[in-house]
XYZ file of C-alpha atoms in Angstrom:
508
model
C -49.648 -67.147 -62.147
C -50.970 -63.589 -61.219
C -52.664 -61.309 -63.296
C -51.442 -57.835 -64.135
C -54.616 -56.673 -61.598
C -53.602 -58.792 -59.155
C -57.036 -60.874 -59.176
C -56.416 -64.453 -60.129
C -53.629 -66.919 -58.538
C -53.179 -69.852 -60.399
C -51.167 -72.664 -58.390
C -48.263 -73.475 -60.325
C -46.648 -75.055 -57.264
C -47.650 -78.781 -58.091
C -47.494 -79.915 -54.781
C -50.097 -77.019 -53.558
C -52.656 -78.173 -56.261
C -51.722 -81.579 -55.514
C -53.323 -80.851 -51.719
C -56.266 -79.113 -53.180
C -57.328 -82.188 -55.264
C -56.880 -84.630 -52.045
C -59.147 -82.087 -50.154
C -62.100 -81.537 -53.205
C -62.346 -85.412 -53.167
C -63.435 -84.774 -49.463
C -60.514 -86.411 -47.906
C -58.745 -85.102 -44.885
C -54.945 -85.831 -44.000
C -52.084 -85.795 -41.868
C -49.274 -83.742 -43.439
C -46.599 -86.094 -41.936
C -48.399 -89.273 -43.622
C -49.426 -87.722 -46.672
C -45.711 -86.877 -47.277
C -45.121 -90.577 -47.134
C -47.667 -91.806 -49.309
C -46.524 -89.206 -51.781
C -42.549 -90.224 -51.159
C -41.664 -86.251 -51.039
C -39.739 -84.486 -48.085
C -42.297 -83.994 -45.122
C -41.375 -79.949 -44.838
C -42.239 -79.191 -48.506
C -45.427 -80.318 -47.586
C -45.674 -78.357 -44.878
C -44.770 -75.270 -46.458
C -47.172 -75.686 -49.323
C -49.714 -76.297 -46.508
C -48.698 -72.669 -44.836
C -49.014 -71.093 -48.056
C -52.453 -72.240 -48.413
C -53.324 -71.114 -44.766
C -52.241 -67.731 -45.868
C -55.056 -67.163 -48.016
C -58.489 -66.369 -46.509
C -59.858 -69.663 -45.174
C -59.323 -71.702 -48.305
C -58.075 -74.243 -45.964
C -58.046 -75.376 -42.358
C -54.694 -76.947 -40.542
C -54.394 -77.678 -37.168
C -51.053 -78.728 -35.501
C -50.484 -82.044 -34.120
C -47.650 -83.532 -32.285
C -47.025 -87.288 -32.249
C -43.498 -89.352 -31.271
C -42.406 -91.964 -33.551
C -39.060 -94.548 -33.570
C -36.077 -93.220 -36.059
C -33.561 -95.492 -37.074
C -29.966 -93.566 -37.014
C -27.373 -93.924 -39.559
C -26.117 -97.386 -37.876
C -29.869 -98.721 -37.805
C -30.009 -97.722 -41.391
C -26.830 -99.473 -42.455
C -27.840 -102.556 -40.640
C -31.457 -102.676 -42.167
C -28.866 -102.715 -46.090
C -26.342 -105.173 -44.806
C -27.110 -106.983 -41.348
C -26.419 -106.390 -38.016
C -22.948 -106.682 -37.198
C -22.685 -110.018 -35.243
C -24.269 -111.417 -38.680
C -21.466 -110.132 -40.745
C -19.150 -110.896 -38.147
C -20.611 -114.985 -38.525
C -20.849 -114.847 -42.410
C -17.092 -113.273 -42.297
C -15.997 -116.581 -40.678
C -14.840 -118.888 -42.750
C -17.038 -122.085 -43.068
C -14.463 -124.782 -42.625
C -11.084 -123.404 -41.692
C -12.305 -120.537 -39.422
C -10.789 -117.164 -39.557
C -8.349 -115.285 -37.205
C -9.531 -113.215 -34.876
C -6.941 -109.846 -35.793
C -8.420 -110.371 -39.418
C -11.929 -109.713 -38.350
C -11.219 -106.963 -36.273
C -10.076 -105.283 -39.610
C -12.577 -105.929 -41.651
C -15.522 -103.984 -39.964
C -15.111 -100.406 -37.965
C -17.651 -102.339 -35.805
C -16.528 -105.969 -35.825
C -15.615 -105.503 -32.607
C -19.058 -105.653 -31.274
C -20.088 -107.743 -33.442
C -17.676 -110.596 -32.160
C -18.956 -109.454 -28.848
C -22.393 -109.901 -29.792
C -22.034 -113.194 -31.922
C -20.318 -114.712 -29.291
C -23.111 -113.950 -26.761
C -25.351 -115.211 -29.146
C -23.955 -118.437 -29.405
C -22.940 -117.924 -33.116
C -19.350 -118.584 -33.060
C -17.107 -120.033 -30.708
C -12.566 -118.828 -30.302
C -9.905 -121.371 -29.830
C -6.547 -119.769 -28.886
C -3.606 -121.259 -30.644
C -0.923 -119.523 -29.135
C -0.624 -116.577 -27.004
C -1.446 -114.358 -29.396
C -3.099 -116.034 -31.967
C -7.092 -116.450 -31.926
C -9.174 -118.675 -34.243
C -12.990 -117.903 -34.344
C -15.255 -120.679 -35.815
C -18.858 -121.163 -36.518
C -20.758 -122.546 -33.919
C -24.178 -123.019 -35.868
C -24.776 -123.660 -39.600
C -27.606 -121.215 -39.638
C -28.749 -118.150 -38.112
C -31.776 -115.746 -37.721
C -30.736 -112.013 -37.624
C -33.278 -111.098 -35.348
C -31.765 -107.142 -34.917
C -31.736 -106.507 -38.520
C -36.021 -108.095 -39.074
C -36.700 -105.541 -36.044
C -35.330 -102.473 -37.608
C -36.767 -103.218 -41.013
C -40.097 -103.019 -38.743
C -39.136 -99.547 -37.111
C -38.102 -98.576 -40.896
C -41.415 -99.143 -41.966
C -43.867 -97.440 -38.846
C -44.618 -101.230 -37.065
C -43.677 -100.507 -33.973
C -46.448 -102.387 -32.633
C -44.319 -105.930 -33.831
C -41.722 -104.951 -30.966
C -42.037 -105.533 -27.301
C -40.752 -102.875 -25.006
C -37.708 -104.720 -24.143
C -37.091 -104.787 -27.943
C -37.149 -101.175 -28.344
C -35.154 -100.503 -25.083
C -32.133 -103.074 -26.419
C -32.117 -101.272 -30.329
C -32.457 -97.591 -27.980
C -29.300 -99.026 -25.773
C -27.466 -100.391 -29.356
C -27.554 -96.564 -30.365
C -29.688 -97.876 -33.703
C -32.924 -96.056 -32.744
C -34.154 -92.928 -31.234
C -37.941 -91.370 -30.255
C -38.560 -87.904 -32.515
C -41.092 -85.666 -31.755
C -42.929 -85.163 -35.507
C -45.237 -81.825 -35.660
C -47.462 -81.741 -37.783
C -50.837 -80.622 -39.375
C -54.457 -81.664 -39.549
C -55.507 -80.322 -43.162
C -59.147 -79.924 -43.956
C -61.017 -77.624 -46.486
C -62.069 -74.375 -44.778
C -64.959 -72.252 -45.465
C -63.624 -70.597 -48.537
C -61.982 -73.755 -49.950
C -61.919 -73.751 -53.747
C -59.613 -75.239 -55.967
C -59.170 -71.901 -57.980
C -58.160 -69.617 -55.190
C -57.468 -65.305 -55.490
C -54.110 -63.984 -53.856
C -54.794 -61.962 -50.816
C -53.438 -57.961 -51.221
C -51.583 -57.438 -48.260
C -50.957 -53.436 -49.079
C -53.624 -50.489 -49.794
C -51.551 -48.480 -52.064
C -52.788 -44.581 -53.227
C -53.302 -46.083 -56.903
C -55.911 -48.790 -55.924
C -57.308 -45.937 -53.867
C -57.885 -44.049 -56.903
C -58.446 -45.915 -59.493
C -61.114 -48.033 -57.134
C -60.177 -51.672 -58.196
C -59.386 -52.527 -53.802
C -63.674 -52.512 -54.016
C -62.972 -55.790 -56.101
C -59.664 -57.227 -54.016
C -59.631 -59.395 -50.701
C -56.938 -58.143 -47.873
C -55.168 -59.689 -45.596
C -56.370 -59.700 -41.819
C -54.227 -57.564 -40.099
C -52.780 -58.743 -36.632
C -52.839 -55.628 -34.326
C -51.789 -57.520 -31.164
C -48.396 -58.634 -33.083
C -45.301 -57.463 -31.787
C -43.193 -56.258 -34.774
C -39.632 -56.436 -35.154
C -37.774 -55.287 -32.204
C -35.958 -52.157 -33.643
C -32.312 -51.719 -33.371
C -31.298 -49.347 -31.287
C -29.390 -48.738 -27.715
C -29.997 -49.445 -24.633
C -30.053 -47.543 -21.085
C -27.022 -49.098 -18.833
C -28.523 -50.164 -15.559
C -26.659 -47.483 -13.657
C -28.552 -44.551 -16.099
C -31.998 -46.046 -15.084
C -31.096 -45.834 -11.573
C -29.790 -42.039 -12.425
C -33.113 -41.173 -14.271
C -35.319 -42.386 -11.047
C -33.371 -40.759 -8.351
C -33.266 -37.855 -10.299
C -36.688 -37.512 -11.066
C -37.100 -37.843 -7.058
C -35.035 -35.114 -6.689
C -36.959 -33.074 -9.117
C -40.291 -34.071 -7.357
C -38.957 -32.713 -3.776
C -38.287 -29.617 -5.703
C -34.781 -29.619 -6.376
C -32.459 -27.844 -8.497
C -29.744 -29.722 -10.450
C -25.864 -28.821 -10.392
C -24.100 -28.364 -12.874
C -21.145 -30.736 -12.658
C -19.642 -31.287 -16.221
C -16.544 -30.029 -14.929
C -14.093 -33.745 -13.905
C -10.950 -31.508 -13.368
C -11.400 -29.177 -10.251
C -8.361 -27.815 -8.492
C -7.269 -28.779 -5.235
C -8.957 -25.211 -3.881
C -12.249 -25.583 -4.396
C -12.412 -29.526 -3.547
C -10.533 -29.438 -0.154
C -9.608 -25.790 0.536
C -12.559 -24.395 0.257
C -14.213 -27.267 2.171
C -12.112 -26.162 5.405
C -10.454 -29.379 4.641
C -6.405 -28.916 5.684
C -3.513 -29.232 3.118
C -2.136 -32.044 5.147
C -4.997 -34.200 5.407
C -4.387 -37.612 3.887
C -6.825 -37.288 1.530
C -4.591 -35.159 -0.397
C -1.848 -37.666 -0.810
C -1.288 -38.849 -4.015
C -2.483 -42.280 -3.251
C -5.804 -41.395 -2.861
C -6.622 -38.522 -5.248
C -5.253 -38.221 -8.872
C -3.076 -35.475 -9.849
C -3.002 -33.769 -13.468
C 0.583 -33.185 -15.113
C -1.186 -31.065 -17.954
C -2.797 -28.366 -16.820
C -0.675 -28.683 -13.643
C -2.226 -25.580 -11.537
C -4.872 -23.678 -12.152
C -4.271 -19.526 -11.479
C -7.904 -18.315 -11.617
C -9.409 -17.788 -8.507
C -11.565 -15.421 -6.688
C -8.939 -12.854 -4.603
C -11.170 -11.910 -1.534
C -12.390 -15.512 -1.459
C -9.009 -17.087 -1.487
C -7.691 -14.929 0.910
C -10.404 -15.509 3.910
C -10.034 -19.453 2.811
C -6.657 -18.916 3.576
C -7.022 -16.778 6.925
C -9.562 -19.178 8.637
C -7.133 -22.247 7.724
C -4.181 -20.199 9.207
C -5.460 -18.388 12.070
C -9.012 -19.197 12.391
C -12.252 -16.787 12.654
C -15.826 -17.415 12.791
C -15.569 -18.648 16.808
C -12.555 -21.360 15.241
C -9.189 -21.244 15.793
C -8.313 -22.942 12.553
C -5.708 -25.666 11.684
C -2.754 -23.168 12.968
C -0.495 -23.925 10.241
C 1.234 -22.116 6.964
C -1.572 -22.398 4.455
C 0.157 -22.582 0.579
C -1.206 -21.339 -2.540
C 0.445 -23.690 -4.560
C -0.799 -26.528 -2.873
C -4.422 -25.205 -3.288
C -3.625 -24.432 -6.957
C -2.847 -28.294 -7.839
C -5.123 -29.446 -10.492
C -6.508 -32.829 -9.512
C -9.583 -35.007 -11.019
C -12.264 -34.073 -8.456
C -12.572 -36.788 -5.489
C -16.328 -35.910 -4.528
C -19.322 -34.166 -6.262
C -19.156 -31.391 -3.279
C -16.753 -29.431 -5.284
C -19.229 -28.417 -7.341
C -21.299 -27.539 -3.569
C -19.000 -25.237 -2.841
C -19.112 -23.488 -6.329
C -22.514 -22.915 -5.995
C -23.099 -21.874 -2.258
C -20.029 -19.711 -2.966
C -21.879 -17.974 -6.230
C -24.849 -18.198 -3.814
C -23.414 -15.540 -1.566
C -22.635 -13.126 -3.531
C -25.775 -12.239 -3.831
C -27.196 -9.161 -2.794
C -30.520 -11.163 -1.099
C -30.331 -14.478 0.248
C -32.671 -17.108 -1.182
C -33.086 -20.396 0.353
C -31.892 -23.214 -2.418
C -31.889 -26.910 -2.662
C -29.684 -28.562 -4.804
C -28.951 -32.106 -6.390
C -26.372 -33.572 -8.582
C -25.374 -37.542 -9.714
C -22.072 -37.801 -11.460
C -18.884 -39.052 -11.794
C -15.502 -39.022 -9.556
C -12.364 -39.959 -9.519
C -10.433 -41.536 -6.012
C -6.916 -43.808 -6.244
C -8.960 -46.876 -4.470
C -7.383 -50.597 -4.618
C -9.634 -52.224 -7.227
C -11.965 -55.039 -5.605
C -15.585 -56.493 -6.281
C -17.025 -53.177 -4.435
C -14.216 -50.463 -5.504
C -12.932 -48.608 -8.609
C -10.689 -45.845 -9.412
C -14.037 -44.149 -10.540
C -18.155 -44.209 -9.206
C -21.157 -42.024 -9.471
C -21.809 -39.749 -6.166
C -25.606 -39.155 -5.541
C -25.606 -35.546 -3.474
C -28.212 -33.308 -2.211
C -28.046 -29.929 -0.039
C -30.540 -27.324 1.738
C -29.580 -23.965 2.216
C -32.084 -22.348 4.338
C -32.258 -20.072 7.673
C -32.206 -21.850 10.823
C -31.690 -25.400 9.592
C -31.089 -28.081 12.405
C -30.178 -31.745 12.413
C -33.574 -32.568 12.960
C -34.564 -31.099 9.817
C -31.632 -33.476 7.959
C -32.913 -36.464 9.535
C -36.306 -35.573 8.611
C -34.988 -35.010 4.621
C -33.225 -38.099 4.559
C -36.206 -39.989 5.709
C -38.355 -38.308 2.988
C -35.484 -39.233 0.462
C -34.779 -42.531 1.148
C -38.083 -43.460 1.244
C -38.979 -42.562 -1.963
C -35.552 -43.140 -3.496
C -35.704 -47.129 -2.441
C -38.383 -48.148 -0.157
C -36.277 -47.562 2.814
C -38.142 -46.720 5.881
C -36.016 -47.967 8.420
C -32.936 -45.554 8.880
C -30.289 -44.860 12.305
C -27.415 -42.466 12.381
C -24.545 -42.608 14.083
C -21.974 -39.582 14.683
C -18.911 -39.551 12.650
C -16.481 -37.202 11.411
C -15.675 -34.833 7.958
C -13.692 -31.916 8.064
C -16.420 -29.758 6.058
C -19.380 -30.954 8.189
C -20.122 -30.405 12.466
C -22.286 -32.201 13.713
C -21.822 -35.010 10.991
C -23.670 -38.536 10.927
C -23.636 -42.103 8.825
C -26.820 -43.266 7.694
C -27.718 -46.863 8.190
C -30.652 -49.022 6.922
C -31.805 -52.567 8.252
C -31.149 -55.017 4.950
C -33.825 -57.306 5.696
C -31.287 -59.660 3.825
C -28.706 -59.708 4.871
C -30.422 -59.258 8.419
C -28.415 -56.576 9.661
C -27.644 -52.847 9.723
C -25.564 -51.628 6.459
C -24.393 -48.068 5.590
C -25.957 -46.677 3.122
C -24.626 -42.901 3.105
C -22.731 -40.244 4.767
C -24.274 -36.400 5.834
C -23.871 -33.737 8.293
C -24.373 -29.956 8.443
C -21.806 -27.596 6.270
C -19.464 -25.789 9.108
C -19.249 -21.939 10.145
C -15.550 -22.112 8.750
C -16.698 -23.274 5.168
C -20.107 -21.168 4.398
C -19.170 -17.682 6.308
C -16.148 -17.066 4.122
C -18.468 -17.011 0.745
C -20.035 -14.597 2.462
C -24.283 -16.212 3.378
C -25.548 -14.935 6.110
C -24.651 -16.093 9.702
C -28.328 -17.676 10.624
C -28.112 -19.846 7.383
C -27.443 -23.332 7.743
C -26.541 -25.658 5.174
C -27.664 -29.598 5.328
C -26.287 -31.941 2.590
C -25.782 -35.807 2.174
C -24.495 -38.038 -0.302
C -24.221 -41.609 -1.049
C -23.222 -43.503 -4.396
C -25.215 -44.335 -6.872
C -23.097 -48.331 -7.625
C -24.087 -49.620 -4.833
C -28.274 -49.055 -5.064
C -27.630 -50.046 -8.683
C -25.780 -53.660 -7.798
C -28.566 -54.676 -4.766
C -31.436 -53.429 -7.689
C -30.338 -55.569 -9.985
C -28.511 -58.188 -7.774
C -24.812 -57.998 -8.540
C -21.835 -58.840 -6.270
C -19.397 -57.524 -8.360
C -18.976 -54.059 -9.307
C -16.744 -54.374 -12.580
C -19.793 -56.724 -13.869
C -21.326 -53.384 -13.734
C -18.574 -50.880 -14.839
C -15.524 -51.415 -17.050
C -14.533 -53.530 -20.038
C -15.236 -56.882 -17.984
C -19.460 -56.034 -18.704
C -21.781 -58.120 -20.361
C -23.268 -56.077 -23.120
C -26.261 -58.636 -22.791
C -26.674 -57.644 -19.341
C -27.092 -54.415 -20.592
C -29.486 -55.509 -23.355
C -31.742 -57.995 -21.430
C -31.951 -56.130 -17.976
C -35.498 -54.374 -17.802
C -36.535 -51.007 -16.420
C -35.565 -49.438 -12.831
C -38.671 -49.173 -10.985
C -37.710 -47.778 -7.589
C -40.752 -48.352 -4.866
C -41.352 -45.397 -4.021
């Protein structure tokens, strides 16, 4: 009962004040055997134990594991009626004997109980016929041994078994070993048998009025954890995102903007000095949109010295020689590469009256018609990074990618080998040793931007543009050590991976 101030807590809850007059008489106890003495459920016990503990060191209780021997529901049935090779004898009748198929029926375990009986020496069978089977007593008196040794598990003796005992009830099924925790209760400190509910809240109105100078509180636990709050989650490929972008960022980079999935054909291929009839423009590798099929905006003097240097050449090229179309360039499409959005920018770049030297970033999504497999999809994240500066060599690119690469993953050990792209001269693959897998793996693709891309937007002819890219899967999958990338992407993901996986920390 608690007073309308909140002082005094009488314990209605019998069994509580039931504990506190064991403990004024001086008399400590186990929880587990003080439930038995008082024939009540062991866990009501404990909980009017925990309530106890709640309040300021009225009492002490310390937990305690012991094992002890359980009878199951057959041991339990047994310890009532018998074991079942005793039923099995008394079900035999005395003078006549009794068929075998009727004792089989009479008992969902007579079966083993015949078994057993018979072992036993109990009862003996005399086949009349093929089919027929007459059990008969074999003793006049018997001793059911199984049923005496569970009465002794039933009531704690387990001393008054031998081991090989308790292994043949164990092996019957009848018994099993529980682990029983439980609590040491002694008075504490505080201990009284008239006990004052701890406040757990300062509220403004004890605060004013003054009555918390006559309350006890609650301890408060500062190194608990709380509840873990409901919210989202960061999917392992955004953690990798926010480090390598904040890499980026601490190199001095500027970020792209790249919200922009539908590009036309133009500005990711054309204007890239890549030709109209290079495969990559079939339909089997890039998407194509229905609605909005072309796009009609483009700038005039641009287009046209895009189109010249494919045709005819210029710059010290000769070109691709062939009959450039403006409705192939105007072909929407969802963009294949990030480097779109490159040649926006260096394009916007040199209009400018002044050059400035740049360097710029950008991580996000494209789109290629790939055959789906545990390390392709139809979409993935492209990581890319560019220099514009004067006098840029591929020295200085190799340099950068060191830098990057090191801080991005840890990687120190890179080697390039020559390769070709129709927007970059010279161009290389970057490799890193995958200590591993032991070997030499590609990890990303770079090169220098060519004469026949940059000098048509117009940047000066002693600038030189570096770039590389790479995607952003594949560091994700060896981070956090997945084969497969649709358990990373698409509707196949574990949401718990996404839940349980912890933070990206990159070594840089």
């Amino acid at each position: 009962l608690v007073t309308t101030e909140g002082l005094a807590w009488t314990m209605a809850d019998s069994l509580s004040e039931q504990i506190l007059k064991t403990l004024a008489e001086g008399k400590k106890f186990n929880t587990y055997e003080y439930a038995s003495e008082l024939g009540v459920d062991h866990q009501l016990v404990v909980g009017a134990v925990k309530r106890l503990t709640s309040l300021e060191d009225v009492i002490q209780a310390k937990q305690e594991q012991f094992e002890r021997w359980h009878l199951l529901d057959e041991g339990n049935e047994i310890v009532e009626k018998g074991s079942h090779e005793a039923r099995v004898y008394y079900a035999v009748d005395i003078t006549n004997g009794t068929p075998k198929s009727l004792l089989l029926t009479s008992s969902p375990f007579a079966k083993i109980g015949i078994s057993k009986a018979l072992s036993a020496g109990w009862i003996k069978m005399e086949r009349i016929s093929s089919e027929d089977v007459i059990m008969y007593r074999k003793v006049s008196s018997i001793d059911d041994k199984i049923q005496k040794l569970l009465i002794e598990v039933k009531n704690g003796n387990i001393n008054a078994l031998s081991s090989d005992q308790l292994k043949e009830l164990k092996k019957r099924n009848l018994i099993e070993k529980i682990v029983i925790n439980s609590y040491m209760v002694q008075p504490g400190h505080e201990f009284s048998t008239t006990v004052s509910k701890l406040k757990a809240v300062l509220t403004a109105e004890m605060i004013q009025s003054g009555t918390w100078k006559s309350m006890k509180f609650k301890q408060c636990n500062f190194d608990a954890l709380g509840t873990p709050l409901n919210c989202g989650h960061f999917h392992p490929l955004m953690k990798v995102r926010s480090e390598i972008r904040q890499i980026f960022l601490e190199m001095g980079f500027e970020e792209m903007p790249t919200n922009n999935y539908i590009e036309s054909s133009f500005w990711n291929f054309d204007a890239l000095f890549q030709p109209q009839q290079h495969p990559a423009r079939d339909a089997h590798d890039t998407f194509f949109l229905k609605d909005p099929e072309l796009s009609t905006q483009f700038p005039l003097d641009y287009l046209k010295k895009v189109k010249a240097v494919h045709q005819t050449g210029g710059y010290g090229s000769i070109g691709y020689c062939y009959d450039w179309k403006l409705e192939e360039a105007q072909k929407n499409i969802l963009r294949t590469h990030t480097t779109a959005v490159s040649a926006r920018m260096l394009y916007k770049l040199g209009q400018q009256e002044q050059f400035t030297p740049v360097k710029y970033f950008s991580i996000d999504r494209v789109f290629r018609n790939e055959t789906l497999d545990a390390t392709h999809l139809a979409e993935f994240h492209q990581i890319e990074g560019l220099i514009a500066d004067y006098d840029l060599t591929l020295g200085d690119l190799m340099g950068v990618l060191h830098t990057f690469f090191s801080k991005a993953m840890g990687i120190t050990q890179l080697r390039f080998k020559p390769t070709y792209n129709p927007y970059t001269e010279p161009s290389m693959e970057v490799f890193s040793y995958h200590e591993g897998l032991k070997k030499w793996v590609e990890i990303g693709n770079s090169g220098v931007f060519r004469p026949e891309m940059l000098l048509p937007m117009g940047l000066p002819e002693n600038v030189s543009v570096i770039a590389w890219g790479l995607s952003l899967e594949r560091p994700t999958m060896i981070k956090y050590g997945l084969t497969n990338i649709r358990e990373l992407v698409g509707h196949k993901v574990n949401l718990e991976m996404v839940y349980n996986n912890p933070l990206c920390r990159l070594d840089k």
